[in-house]
């Protein structure tokens, strides 16, 4: 048996930007016995989660649920809507935008990757005016889809999806809008219908507080129509058969029953707290984190305050400090996992996750671990981030707690 004795006392602090800690209530729900996935109880479970997940995406349209990680749902979005050789316009916001672009290449699409030069784009959100300019120049409408990441998990930068929609409309271009909100859903405000998104891709292991293993495609009528003509080979990912079976709460194959128990519980938790309260809680914790980073005298990876992520904060190390060494020290001394910097910014910063099942004291412990780890690593700090974050949390209005309401 695998020996899990690496955190002998207290809880491990899983402060990476997903997978996020799974609350006990969800763990317990997932421990119910597995049932017949073609029986009546399963149908009721399926119908419930399929209806409730729409409230989180803010859509009246179908949301397809896959027993797969987010990468699978990326592939589903592309393969259901496009044909081999199609040009897709993708925007380089960071590592995950880059991986999605590589996938498009592997699938035989022709991605055009635009963005700011070097690593500059990895500190900014999508520039809708660049998308508009490129689409205006595409008078033959060769570009079939625009693909953007809503919350770039590798950097802690969000993008204004409504503005991307406006850019596409202003150019009078028929391209589909495909959006990855794998790490934004359930933490940052997201509106599939209102923002005119054609396919929204998401996953279970971030704001939804579930283990990895479920992913989603929310699908617009325009995307469904595109799917009828799209020639990309697809079998497992095909929407039509799944949506048909979903009408009665079932899937055309064996779904991951126990993760769906967990999803049902997670949706209850989020809807009980209220989506707006969930978003406000994330904003509040993110602001406290940023105040800590500023008090330390360190830089935040995101350079544009208008698009700071409510999910995670990237903390840039001073020249000559290896962020991975700092993370290692914090892991070994304080039993806390922080996110590493990915791709072309590897080693330059670390990422603090403040998403999902996180409250004021979870965050304070997290920031204390960071502050001690930075000091132990010899990083000269301008002041105490812990004190700055505490001051913010003590002053800033908290969202209504269920205890206060009782
Ligand atoms: N897109 C974003 C923004 C992500 O954060 C991730 C994973 O962290 C992915 C895509 C890939 O999802 P997965 O690792 O679940 O396949």
Short mmCIF file of C-alpha atoms and ligand atoms in Angstrom, two decimals:
data_model
loop_
_atom_site.label_atom_id
_atom_site.label_comp_id
_atom_site.label_asym_id
_atom_site.label_seq_id
_atom_site.Cartn_x
_atom_site.Cartn_y
_atom_site.Cartn_z
CA UNK A 1 0.00 0.00 0.00
CA UNK A 2 1.13 3.55 -0.72
CA UNK A 3 2.45 5.07 2.50
CA UNK A 4 0.89 8.52 3.04
CA UNK A 5 3.04 9.53 6.01
CA UNK A 6 4.52 12.69 4.50
CA UNK A 7 2.39 15.04 6.61
CA UNK A 8 2.29 13.46 10.03
CA UNK A 9 0.36 16.14 11.93
CA UNK A 10 -2.22 18.70 10.88
CA UNK A 11 -3.43 19.11 7.33
CA UNK A 12 -1.27 19.58 4.30
CA UNK A 13 -1.75 23.08 2.82
CA UNK A 14 -2.60 22.55 -0.83
CA UNK A 15 -2.31 26.16 -2.00
CA UNK A 16 -1.63 25.49 -5.66
CA UNK A 17 -4.13 27.01 -8.12
CA UNK A 18 -5.82 23.67 -8.53
CA UNK A 19 -6.44 20.97 -7.71
CA UNK A 20 -7.82 22.88 -4.73
CA UNK A 21 -8.58 21.29 -1.34
CA UNK A 22 -11.69 19.10 -1.41
CA UNK A 23 -14.06 19.96 1.48
CA UNK A 24 -15.05 17.12 3.85
CA UNK A 25 -18.68 17.49 2.79
CA UNK A 26 -17.73 16.64 -0.80
CA UNK A 27 -15.37 13.82 0.24
CA UNK A 28 -18.18 12.25 2.25
CA UNK A 29 -20.63 12.57 -0.64
CA UNK A 30 -18.15 10.83 -2.92
CA UNK A 31 -17.87 7.91 -0.53
CA UNK A 32 -21.48 6.77 -1.10
CA UNK A 33 -21.63 3.34 -2.75
CA UNK A 34 -21.41 3.35 -6.53
CA UNK A 35 -24.84 2.67 -8.06
CA UNK A 36 -26.14 1.31 -11.37
CA UNK A 37 -25.50 4.04 -13.92
CA UNK A 38 -28.61 2.92 -15.84
CA UNK A 39 -30.88 2.74 -12.78
CA UNK A 40 -33.53 5.25 -11.64
CA UNK A 41 -31.46 6.84 -8.85
CA UNK A 42 -28.68 7.61 -11.27
CA UNK A 43 -31.13 9.27 -13.69
CA UNK A 44 -32.27 11.58 -10.89
CA UNK A 45 -28.64 12.43 -10.02
CA UNK A 46 -27.81 13.08 -13.67
CA UNK A 47 -30.81 15.35 -14.20
CA UNK A 48 -29.96 17.32 -11.05
CA UNK A 49 -26.30 17.96 -11.87
CA UNK A 50 -27.04 18.75 -15.52
CA UNK A 51 -29.63 21.35 -14.45
CA UNK A 52 -27.59 22.90 -11.64
CA UNK A 53 -24.30 23.16 -13.54
CA UNK A 54 -26.05 25.50 -16.01
CA UNK A 55 -26.52 28.01 -13.16
CA UNK A 56 -22.75 28.10 -12.63
CA UNK A 57 -22.01 28.69 -16.33
CA UNK A 58 -24.97 31.13 -16.45
CA UNK A 59 -26.44 29.40 -19.46
CA UNK A 60 -29.75 27.97 -20.65
CA UNK A 61 -27.86 25.87 -23.20
CA UNK A 62 -26.57 22.29 -22.82
CA UNK A 63 -23.49 21.69 -20.66
CA UNK A 64 -21.73 18.46 -21.62
CA UNK A 65 -19.97 16.69 -18.73
CA UNK A 66 -17.00 14.44 -19.56
CA UNK A 67 -15.22 11.93 -17.31
CA UNK A 68 -11.91 13.55 -18.28
CA UNK A 69 -9.48 16.24 -17.20
CA UNK A 70 -9.71 19.74 -18.64
CA UNK A 71 -7.40 18.81 -21.51
CA UNK A 72 -10.07 16.42 -22.78
CA UNK A 73 -12.66 19.21 -22.78
CA UNK A 74 -10.23 21.42 -24.76
CA UNK A 75 -10.05 18.69 -27.40
CA UNK A 76 -13.83 18.29 -27.33
CA UNK A 77 -14.33 22.02 -27.98
CA UNK A 78 -12.03 21.98 -31.02
CA UNK A 79 -13.03 18.62 -32.48
CA UNK A 80 -16.78 19.26 -32.25
CA UNK A 81 -16.72 22.58 -34.07
CA UNK A 82 -13.86 22.58 -36.61
CA UNK A 83 -12.50 20.78 -39.67
CA UNK A 84 -8.92 19.72 -40.43
CA UNK A 85 -6.87 22.65 -41.78
CA UNK A 86 -9.15 25.33 -40.30
CA UNK A 87 -7.40 28.48 -39.08
CA UNK A 88 -8.03 29.38 -35.43
CA UNK A 89 -6.95 32.63 -33.80
CA UNK A 90 -5.46 32.02 -30.35
CA UNK A 91 -4.07 34.57 -27.90
CA UNK A 92 -0.85 33.97 -25.96
CA UNK A 93 -1.63 34.79 -22.33
CA UNK A 94 0.61 32.15 -20.79
CA UNK A 95 1.42 28.46 -20.50
CA UNK A 96 -2.13 27.14 -20.80
CA UNK A 97 -2.91 29.23 -23.88
CA UNK A 98 0.33 27.80 -25.33
CA UNK A 99 -0.69 24.21 -24.54
CA UNK A 100 -4.10 24.71 -26.13
CA UNK A 101 -2.38 26.06 -29.23
CA UNK A 102 -0.08 22.99 -29.36
CA UNK A 103 -3.13 20.78 -29.13
CA UNK A 104 -4.74 22.62 -32.06
CA UNK A 105 -1.58 21.95 -34.11
CA UNK A 106 -1.59 18.29 -33.11
CA UNK A 107 -5.20 18.00 -34.24
CA UNK A 108 -4.33 19.32 -37.71
CA UNK A 109 -5.72 22.82 -37.23
CA UNK A 110 -3.76 25.95 -38.21
CA UNK A 111 -3.49 28.11 -35.10
CA UNK A 112 -2.42 31.71 -35.48
CA UNK A 113 -0.92 32.72 -32.15
CA UNK A 114 -1.03 36.43 -31.44
CA UNK A 115 0.01 38.31 -28.33
CA UNK A 116 2.55 40.67 -26.88
CA UNK A 117 6.24 39.90 -27.56
CA UNK A 118 8.47 37.82 -25.26
CA UNK A 119 7.13 37.26 -21.78
CA UNK A 120 5.26 40.60 -21.74
CA UNK A 121 2.05 38.89 -22.77
CA UNK A 122 2.41 36.57 -19.78
CA UNK A 123 1.78 39.56 -17.50
CA UNK A 124 -1.27 40.94 -19.32
CA UNK A 125 -4.73 39.83 -20.37
CA UNK A 126 -6.03 39.36 -23.90
CA UNK A 127 -5.96 42.54 -25.98
CA UNK A 128 -9.36 42.58 -27.73
CA UNK A 129 -8.21 45.33 -30.13
CA UNK A 130 -5.53 42.97 -31.51
CA UNK A 131 -8.21 40.34 -32.11
CA UNK A 132 -10.47 42.90 -33.78
CA UNK A 133 -7.66 44.13 -36.07
CA UNK A 134 -6.78 40.58 -37.15
CA UNK A 135 -10.41 39.67 -37.82
CA UNK A 136 -11.00 42.85 -39.83
CA UNK A 137 -8.04 41.90 -42.04
CA UNK A 138 -9.53 38.43 -42.57
CA UNK A 139 -12.01 39.55 -45.22
CA UNK A 140 -12.40 36.01 -46.64
CA UNK A 141 -13.41 34.72 -43.18
CA UNK A 142 -10.74 32.03 -43.17
CA UNK A 143 -10.54 32.19 -39.37
CA UNK A 144 -13.12 29.80 -37.97
CA UNK A 145 -12.69 30.30 -34.24
CA UNK A 146 -11.17 32.65 -31.69
CA UNK A 147 -9.79 30.80 -28.64
CA UNK A 148 -8.94 32.58 -25.38
CA UNK A 149 -8.22 31.64 -21.78
CA UNK A 150 -10.41 33.47 -19.25
CA UNK A 151 -8.25 32.89 -16.15
CA UNK A 152 -4.64 32.10 -17.13
CA UNK A 153 -3.64 29.80 -14.29
CA UNK A 154 0.05 30.04 -15.13
CA UNK A 155 0.19 33.78 -14.44
CA UNK A 156 -2.81 34.93 -12.37
CA UNK A 157 -4.20 37.16 -15.12
CA UNK A 158 -7.82 37.19 -16.26
CA UNK A 159 -9.19 38.39 -19.59
CA UNK A 160 -12.29 40.40 -20.43
CA UNK A 161 -14.39 37.90 -22.36
CA UNK A 162 -17.27 40.32 -22.99
CA UNK A 163 -14.75 42.66 -24.65
CA UNK A 164 -13.49 39.82 -26.87
CA UNK A 165 -17.08 39.17 -27.96
CA UNK A 166 -17.52 42.89 -28.72
CA UNK A 167 -14.29 42.82 -30.76
CA UNK A 168 -15.54 39.90 -32.88
CA UNK A 169 -18.88 41.63 -33.43
CA UNK A 170 -17.24 44.99 -34.22
CA UNK A 171 -15.20 43.26 -36.95
CA UNK A 172 -18.44 41.74 -38.29
CA UNK A 173 -16.71 38.35 -38.29
CA UNK A 174 -18.56 35.00 -38.03
CA UNK A 175 -15.79 33.14 -36.09
CA UNK A 176 -16.86 31.07 -33.11
CA UNK A 177 -15.70 32.17 -29.65
CA UNK A 178 -14.18 29.33 -27.61
CA UNK A 179 -13.19 30.13 -24.01
CA UNK A 180 -11.21 28.17 -21.43
CA UNK A 181 -12.39 28.97 -17.92
CA UNK A 182 -10.97 25.80 -16.40
CA UNK A 183 -9.63 27.71 -13.41
CA UNK A 184 -12.15 30.57 -13.42
CA UNK A 185 -15.48 28.78 -13.10
CA UNK A 186 -16.99 28.95 -9.64
CA UNK A 187 -14.42 31.54 -8.51
CA UNK A 188 -14.61 34.43 -10.99
CA UNK A 189 -17.78 35.84 -12.51
CA UNK A 190 -18.53 34.05 -15.76
CA UNK A 191 -21.53 34.45 -18.13
CA UNK A 192 -21.65 31.99 -21.02
CA UNK A 193 -24.91 33.26 -22.55
CA UNK A 194 -24.62 36.98 -21.82
CA UNK A 195 -21.07 37.16 -23.17
CA UNK A 196 -22.02 35.28 -26.34
CA UNK A 197 -19.52 32.47 -25.86
CA UNK A 198 -19.94 29.52 -28.24
CA UNK A 199 -18.04 26.88 -26.28
CA UNK A 200 -16.91 27.29 -22.68
CA UNK A 201 -14.41 24.73 -21.43
CA UNK A 202 -14.03 24.04 -17.72
CA UNK A 203 -12.91 21.47 -15.16
CA UNK A 204 -13.75 20.13 -11.72
CA UNK A 205 -10.58 20.57 -9.68
CA UNK A 206 -10.50 24.34 -9.18
CA UNK A 207 -13.44 26.54 -8.12
CA UNK A 208 -15.78 23.55 -8.01
CA UNK A 209 -13.63 22.07 -5.21
CA UNK A 210 -13.71 18.53 -6.63
CA UNK A 211 -10.85 16.18 -7.38
CA UNK A 212 -9.62 16.19 -10.99
CA UNK A 213 -11.57 13.98 -13.38
CA UNK A 214 -14.61 15.90 -14.62
CA UNK A 215 -14.61 18.50 -17.36
CA UNK A 216 -17.22 20.48 -19.23
CA UNK A 217 -18.26 22.05 -22.52
CA UNK A 218 -21.07 24.61 -22.37
CA UNK A 219 -22.35 24.81 -25.93
CA UNK A 220 -24.21 27.58 -27.80
CA UNK A 221 -26.77 26.89 -30.57
CA UNK A 222 -24.23 28.32 -33.07
CA UNK A 223 -21.59 25.83 -31.87
CA UNK A 224 -24.07 22.95 -32.13
CA UNK A 225 -24.89 24.02 -35.68
CA UNK A 226 -21.17 24.30 -36.55
CA UNK A 227 -20.81 20.77 -35.18
CA UNK A 228 -23.19 19.42 -37.83
CA UNK A 229 -20.76 20.48 -40.59
CA UNK A 230 -17.41 20.11 -38.77
CA UNK A 231 -15.27 17.34 -40.26
CA UNK A 232 -12.77 16.73 -37.47
CA UNK A 233 -12.90 13.04 -36.48
CA UNK A 234 -14.54 12.63 -33.07
CA UNK A 235 -16.08 9.70 -31.26
CA UNK A 236 -15.79 9.80 -27.47
CA UNK A 237 -16.00 13.62 -27.49
CA UNK A 238 -19.02 13.90 -29.83
CA UNK A 239 -21.68 16.14 -28.29
CA UNK A 240 -24.80 14.88 -30.05
CA UNK A 241 -25.00 11.39 -28.55
CA UNK A 242 -24.19 12.67 -25.07
CA UNK A 243 -26.76 15.48 -25.19
CA UNK A 244 -29.37 12.98 -26.40
CA UNK A 245 -28.66 10.57 -23.50
CA UNK A 246 -28.47 13.49 -21.04
CA UNK A 247 -32.14 14.33 -21.74
CA UNK A 248 -33.05 11.55 -19.29
CA UNK A 249 -30.06 12.08 -16.99
CA UNK A 250 -27.86 9.33 -18.46
CA UNK A 251 -24.64 9.05 -20.50
CA UNK A 252 -23.88 6.86 -23.53
CA UNK A 253 -21.04 5.20 -21.56
CA UNK A 254 -20.17 4.56 -17.89
CA UNK A 255 -19.91 7.98 -16.23
CA UNK A 256 -17.79 8.62 -13.12
CA UNK A 257 -20.63 8.12 -10.65
CA UNK A 258 -18.78 9.03 -7.45
CA UNK A 259 -17.37 12.24 -8.89
CA UNK A 260 -20.92 13.13 -9.91
CA UNK A 261 -22.04 12.65 -6.28
CA UNK A 262 -19.27 15.09 -5.43
CA UNK A 263 -20.40 17.48 -8.16
CA UNK A 264 -23.95 17.42 -6.84
CA UNK A 265 -22.68 18.32 -3.35
CA UNK A 266 -20.34 21.03 -4.69
CA UNK A 267 -23.18 22.64 -6.63
CA UNK A 268 -25.36 22.62 -3.50
CA UNK A 269 -22.56 24.27 -1.52
CA UNK A 270 -21.94 26.99 -4.11
CA UNK A 271 -25.62 27.72 -4.67
CA UNK A 272 -26.30 27.79 -0.89
CA UNK A 273 -23.53 30.37 -0.42
CA UNK A 274 -24.75 32.25 -3.50
CA UNK A 275 -22.60 32.77 -6.59
CA UNK A 276 -22.14 36.49 -5.92
CA UNK A 277 -20.97 35.78 -2.37
CA UNK A 278 -18.55 33.15 -3.70
CA UNK A 279 -17.09 35.68 -6.16
CA UNK A 280 -16.87 38.41 -3.49
CA UNK A 281 -15.07 36.02 -1.12
CA UNK A 282 -12.51 35.23 -3.82
CA UNK A 283 -11.97 38.93 -4.58
CA UNK A 284 -11.48 39.71 -0.91
CA UNK A 285 -8.91 36.95 -0.37
CA UNK A 286 -7.11 37.89 -3.59
CA UNK A 287 -6.87 41.54 -2.49
CA UNK A 288 -5.46 40.50 0.90
CA UNK A 289 -2.87 38.37 -0.91
CA UNK A 290 -1.84 41.24 -3.17
CA UNK A 291 -1.48 43.54 -0.16
CA UNK A 292 0.84 40.95 1.38
CA UNK A 293 2.97 40.77 -1.77
CA UNK A 294 3.14 44.56 -1.96
CA UNK A 295 4.14 44.80 1.73
CA UNK A 296 6.93 42.30 1.09
CA UNK A 297 8.13 44.70 -1.61
CA UNK A 298 7.79 42.03 -4.30
CA UNK A 299 6.18 42.25 -7.72
CA UNK A 300 2.92 40.64 -8.74
CA UNK A 301 3.15 38.70 -12.02
CA UNK A 302 0.00 40.41 -13.35
CA UNK A 303 0.92 43.96 -14.35
CA UNK A 304 -2.59 45.22 -14.99
CA UNK A 305 -4.72 45.77 -11.86
CA UNK A 306 -7.88 45.69 -14.02
CA UNK A 307 -7.32 41.98 -14.68
CA UNK A 308 -5.89 40.65 -11.41
CA UNK A 309 -7.06 37.08 -10.90
CA UNK A 310 -9.34 36.33 -7.95
CA UNK A 311 -8.08 32.70 -8.11
CA UNK A 312 -4.33 32.95 -7.71
CA UNK A 313 -1.50 35.46 -7.37
CA UNK A 314 1.90 35.09 -9.01
CA UNK A 315 4.74 36.35 -6.77
CA UNK A 316 7.83 37.37 -8.77
CA UNK A 317 11.20 36.66 -7.13
CA UNK A 318 13.99 39.24 -7.05
CA UNK A 319 16.82 38.68 -9.55
CA UNK A 320 18.99 35.74 -8.54
CA UNK A 321 16.38 33.98 -6.37
CA UNK A 322 15.14 30.64 -7.67
CA UNK A 323 11.40 30.47 -6.97
CA UNK A 324 11.50 26.68 -7.05
CA UNK A 325 14.06 26.64 -4.23
CA UNK A 326 11.76 28.86 -2.16
CA UNK A 327 8.79 26.60 -2.89
CA UNK A 328 10.84 23.53 -1.94
CA UNK A 329 11.85 25.08 1.37
CA UNK A 330 8.22 26.00 2.17
CA UNK A 331 7.08 22.50 1.27
CA UNK A 332 9.70 20.81 3.42
CA UNK A 333 9.46 23.14 6.44
CA UNK A 334 5.77 24.01 6.50
CA UNK A 335 4.07 21.21 4.57
CA UNK A 336 2.56 23.61 2.06
CA UNK A 337 2.44 23.20 -1.72
CA UNK A 338 2.60 26.36 -3.85
CA UNK A 339 2.29 26.49 -7.64
CA UNK A 340 5.48 26.48 -9.67
CA UNK A 341 6.02 28.84 -12.57
CA UNK A 342 5.45 27.02 -15.85
CA UNK A 343 6.90 27.14 -19.34
CA UNK A 344 9.08 30.07 -20.33
CA UNK A 345 8.88 31.81 -16.92
CA UNK A 346 9.94 28.69 -14.97
CA UNK A 347 11.81 29.54 -11.74
CA UNK A 348 11.00 33.27 -11.83
CA UNK A 349 7.94 33.27 -9.58
CA UNK A 350 5.61 31.09 -7.54
CA UNK A 351 1.84 31.00 -7.51
CA UNK A 352 -0.37 31.23 -4.42
CA UNK A 353 -3.77 29.61 -4.92
CA UNK A 354 -6.62 31.27 -2.97
CA UNK A 355 -9.55 29.52 -4.54
CA UNK A 356 -12.35 27.17 -3.65
CA UNK A 357 -12.64 26.03 -0.05
CA UNK A 358 -10.54 28.87 1.34
CA UNK A 359 -11.33 31.34 4.14
CA UNK A 360 -9.59 34.16 5.99
CA UNK A 361 -7.60 31.88 8.27
CA UNK A 362 -6.64 29.46 5.51
CA UNK A 363 -5.21 32.45 3.68
CA UNK A 364 -3.44 33.85 6.74
CA UNK A 365 -1.71 30.53 7.38
CA UNK A 366 -0.76 30.36 3.72
CA UNK A 367 0.74 33.86 3.76
CA UNK A 368 2.56 33.12 7.02
CA UNK A 369 4.12 30.05 5.40
CA UNK A 370 5.18 32.15 2.41
CA UNK A 371 6.62 34.92 4.58
CA UNK A 372 8.63 32.52 6.74
CA UNK A 373 9.81 30.60 3.68
CA UNK A 374 10.91 33.77 1.90
CA UNK A 375 12.86 34.91 4.98
CA UNK A 376 14.47 31.48 5.39
CA UNK A 377 15.46 31.66 1.71
CA UNK A 378 17.29 34.94 2.33
CA UNK A 379 14.83 37.11 0.37
CA UNK A 380 14.99 40.65 1.75
CA UNK A 381 11.43 41.71 2.55
CA UNK A 382 10.38 45.35 2.84
CA UNK A 383 7.80 44.58 5.53
CA UNK A 384 5.33 42.04 6.83
CA UNK A 385 2.81 40.81 4.28
CA UNK A 386 1.03 38.90 7.02
CA UNK A 387 0.33 42.10 8.96
CA UNK A 388 -0.84 43.90 5.81
CA UNK A 389 -3.18 41.04 4.84
CA UNK A 390 -4.58 40.81 8.39
CA UNK A 391 -5.29 44.52 8.39
CA UNK A 392 -7.18 44.19 5.12
CA UNK A 393 -9.20 41.16 6.23
CA UNK A 394 -10.09 42.79 9.54
CA UNK A 395 -11.36 45.92 7.78
CA UNK A 396 -12.85 44.64 4.53
CA UNK A 397 -16.44 43.56 4.82
CA UNK A 398 -16.74 39.80 4.70
CA UNK A 399 -19.49 38.03 2.80
CA UNK A 400 -22.47 36.92 4.88
CA UNK A 401 -21.57 33.77 6.76
CA UNK A 402 -24.07 31.01 7.29
CA UNK A 403 -23.32 31.22 11.04
CA UNK A 404 -24.27 34.90 11.19
CA UNK A 405 -27.46 34.15 9.27
CA UNK A 406 -28.49 31.30 11.60
N1 LIG B 1 -6.43 25.29 -18.97
C1 LIG B 1 -6.17 25.90 -17.81
C2 LIG B 1 -6.40 27.38 -17.70
C3 LIG B 1 -5.69 25.16 -16.73
O1 LIG B 1 -5.45 25.76 -15.55
C4 LIG B 1 -5.47 23.77 -16.88
C5 LIG B 1 -4.94 22.98 -15.77
O2 LIG B 1 -4.52 23.48 -14.76
C6 LIG B 1 -5.75 23.19 -18.11
C7 LIG B 1 -6.23 23.98 -19.13
C8 LIG B 1 -5.54 21.73 -18.33
O3 LIG B 1 -6.47 21.01 -17.56
P1 LIG B 1 -6.15 19.56 -16.99
O4 LIG B 1 -4.83 19.61 -16.34
O5 LIG B 1 -7.31 19.29 -16.05
O6 LIG B 1 -6.17 18.63 -18.16
#
